[in-house]
Coordinates of C-alpha atoms in Angstrom, one line a residue:
M1 CA -18.0 11.0 2.1
T2 CA -16.2 10.7 5.5
R3 CA -13.9 13.0 7.0
R4 CA -10.4 11.5 5.7
V5 CA -12.1 10.4 2.3
H6 CA -12.5 14.1 1.8
G7 CA -8.9 15.1 3.5
G8 CA -7.4 12.3 0.9
L9 CA -9.1 14.4 -2.3
A10 CA -8.1 17.6 -0.7
R11 CA -3.9 16.5 -0.4
A12 CA -4.2 14.9 -3.5
R13 CA -5.6 18.1 -5.1
V14 CA -2.4 19.7 -3.4
E15 CA 0.1 17.6 -4.6
L16 CA -1.2 18.3 -8.0
G17 CA -0.6 22.2 -7.8
G18 CA 2.8 21.4 -6.2
A19 CA 3.0 19.0 -9.5
R20 CA 1.8 21.8 -11.5
V21 CA 3.9 24.4 -9.8
L22 CA 6.6 22.3 -10.8
A23 CA 6.2 21.8 -14.5
E24 CA 5.9 25.7 -15.1
N25 CA 9.5 26.7 -13.1
G26 CA 11.1 23.7 -15.4
F27 CA 11.5 20.5 -12.9
G28 CA 9.6 18.3 -15.5
D29 CA 10.6 15.7 -13.8
A30 CA 9.4 16.3 -10.0
A31 CA 6.1 17.1 -11.8
V32 CA 5.9 13.9 -13.6
S33 CA 6.7 12.1 -10.2
R34 CA 4.0 14.9 -8.2
A35 CA 1.5 14.5 -11.0
F36 CA 1.4 10.3 -10.5
H37 CA 1.2 11.3 -6.7
A38 CA -2.0 13.1 -7.0
A39 CA -4.0 10.2 -8.8
F40 CA -2.3 7.8 -7.0
R41 CA -3.6 9.1 -3.9
A42 CA -7.0 9.2 -5.5
A43 CA -6.9 5.3 -6.4
E44 CA -5.7 4.9 -2.4
I45 CA -9.1 6.7 -1.5
A46 CA -11.5 4.8 -3.3
L47 CA -10.0 1.6 -2.4
L48 CA -10.4 2.9 1.2
V49 CA -14.0 3.5 0.5
L50 CA -14.3 0.0 -0.4
G51 CA -12.7 -1.4 2.0
E52 CA -9.5 -2.5 1.1
T53 CA -5.8 -1.1 1.2
R54 CA -2.2 -1.9 -0.5
A55 CA 1.2 -1.2 0.8
E56 CA 3.1 -0.7 -2.6
H57 CA 2.5 1.4 -5.5
S58 CA 2.1 -1.1 -7.8
E59 CA -0.3 -3.0 -5.9
V60 CA -2.8 0.0 -5.4
V61 CA -2.8 0.6 -9.2
S62 CA -3.4 -3.1 -9.9
A63 CA -6.1 -3.4 -7.2
F64 CA -7.8 -0.1 -8.4
V65 CA -7.9 -1.1 -11.9
R66 CA -9.5 -4.6 -10.8
R67 CA -11.6 -3.2 -7.7
V68 CA -13.0 0.2 -9.0
V69 CA -12.5 0.4 -12.5
R70 CA -13.4 -3.3 -13.7
E71 CA -15.8 -4.0 -11.3
R72 CA -16.9 -0.8 -9.8
S73 CA -17.7 1.0 -13.7
L74 CA -15.4 3.9 -13.3
D75 CA -14.0 5.2 -16.8
P76 CA -11.2 2.6 -18.1
R77 CA -9.3 5.6 -19.1
A78 CA -8.8 6.7 -15.0
G79 CA -7.2 3.3 -14.9
R80 CA -5.1 3.4 -18.2
L81 CA -3.9 6.5 -17.3
L82 CA -3.3 5.3 -13.7
R83 CA -1.5 2.7 -14.8
S84 CA 0.9 5.2 -17.4
L85 CA 1.5 7.8 -14.8
Y86 CA 3.2 4.7 -12.1
N87 CA 5.3 3.9 -15.4
R88 CA 6.0 7.6 -16.6
R89 CA 7.2 8.0 -12.6
A90 CA 9.7 5.5 -12.6
L91 CA 11.3 7.0 -15.7
A92 CA 10.8 9.8 -14.4
D93 CA 12.7 8.9 -11.0
H94 CA 15.0 6.2 -12.3
S95 CA 16.5 7.7 -15.8
D96 CA 19.5 10.0 -16.4
A97 CA 16.9 11.4 -19.1
T98 CA 15.1 14.6 -18.5
A99 CA 11.3 14.8 -18.5
P100 CA 10.4 17.4 -21.3
A101 CA 8.1 20.1 -20.6
A102 CA 4.9 18.5 -23.2
E103 CA 5.5 15.5 -20.9
A104 CA 5.3 17.1 -17.5
R105 CA 2.0 19.0 -18.8
A106 CA 0.7 15.4 -20.2
A107 CA 1.0 13.8 -16.7
L108 CA -1.0 16.7 -15.3
D109 CA -3.7 16.8 -17.7
D110 CA -3.6 12.8 -16.5
A111 CA -3.6 12.9 -12.9
A112 CA -6.5 15.5 -13.2
F113 CA -8.8 12.9 -15.2
V114 CA -7.8 10.6 -12.8
L115 CA -8.7 12.6 -9.6
D116 CA -11.8 14.4 -11.4
A117 CA -13.0 10.8 -12.6
V118 CA -12.9 9.3 -8.9
E119 CA -14.2 12.3 -7.6
A120 CA -17.8 11.8 -9.7
W121 CA -17.6 8.0 -8.9
L122 CA -17.0 8.7 -5.2
A123 CA -20.3 10.9 -5.8
E124 CA -21.8 8.1 -7.6
P125 CA -23.4 5.9 -4.2
A126 CA -24.8 2.8 -6.6
L127 CA -20.8 2.6 -7.8
S128 CA -18.6 3.2 -4.7
T129 CA -21.0 1.8 -2.0
P130 CA -18.7 -0.7 -0.6
P131 CA -20.3 -4.5 -0.6
A132 CA -21.5 -6.3 2.4
P133 CA -18.8 -7.8 4.0
E134 CA -19.3 -11.6 4.0
N135 CA -18.4 -14.3 6.3
G136 CA -15.4 -13.0 7.6
A137 CA -14.1 -10.7 4.6
T138 CA -10.8 -9.7 4.4
R139 CA -9.0 -6.2 3.6
R140 CA -7.2 -8.6 0.9
P141 CA -9.3 -10.9 -0.8
E142 CA -8.3 -14.8 -1.3
K143 CA -6.5 -15.2 -4.8
P144 CA -8.8 -17.5 -7.0
V145 CA -7.4 -21.1 -7.4
R146 CA -5.7 -21.7 -10.4
R147 CA -6.9 -24.1 -13.4
G148 CA -5.3 -27.2 -12.7
S149 CA -3.8 -26.7 -9.3
R150 CA -5.5 -28.9 -6.6
A151 CA -7.3 -27.0 -3.4

C-alpha cells in the first residue's frame, strides 16, 4: 500500500476515534456525522486504489457500492452500512431531533465495520489491484448507453 493509502486509513481511524469521544460525551449528532466521515474516508481510499475519484459524498457512496462492492467483491454489508451512515449523517446534521446515544453507538460500530472491511479488501491484491488501463481509461467511466436511445 502506498503512503497515501496508509495515511488515508490512519485519518479514517482518527475520525472514528473522535466520533467515539463525541458519543461518550453526549454529542450523538456529531458522533454520527464523524462516524460517517470515517467510513467515507475509507470508501474514498478504496476508490483511489482503483484510480477513481468523486467530488460529492453521494457520488463516492454510489461508486463505492458499484465499483468496490459489486465489481470487486467487498462484503455487501459494507456498502449497505456506508449508505445507511450517509443517510443517518444527513439526518443528524439537518434535523432538529437529536440522535440518541444508541444511534451514535450503532453508527460507531457500523463505521468500524466499513473501515475493517476496506482494510481487509486492500490486503487482498486479487481484489484490490486496479485493472490495467484500456485505451485512455478515465477516472470516471463513461455512462452506458440506455436501451432504446440512439448512439
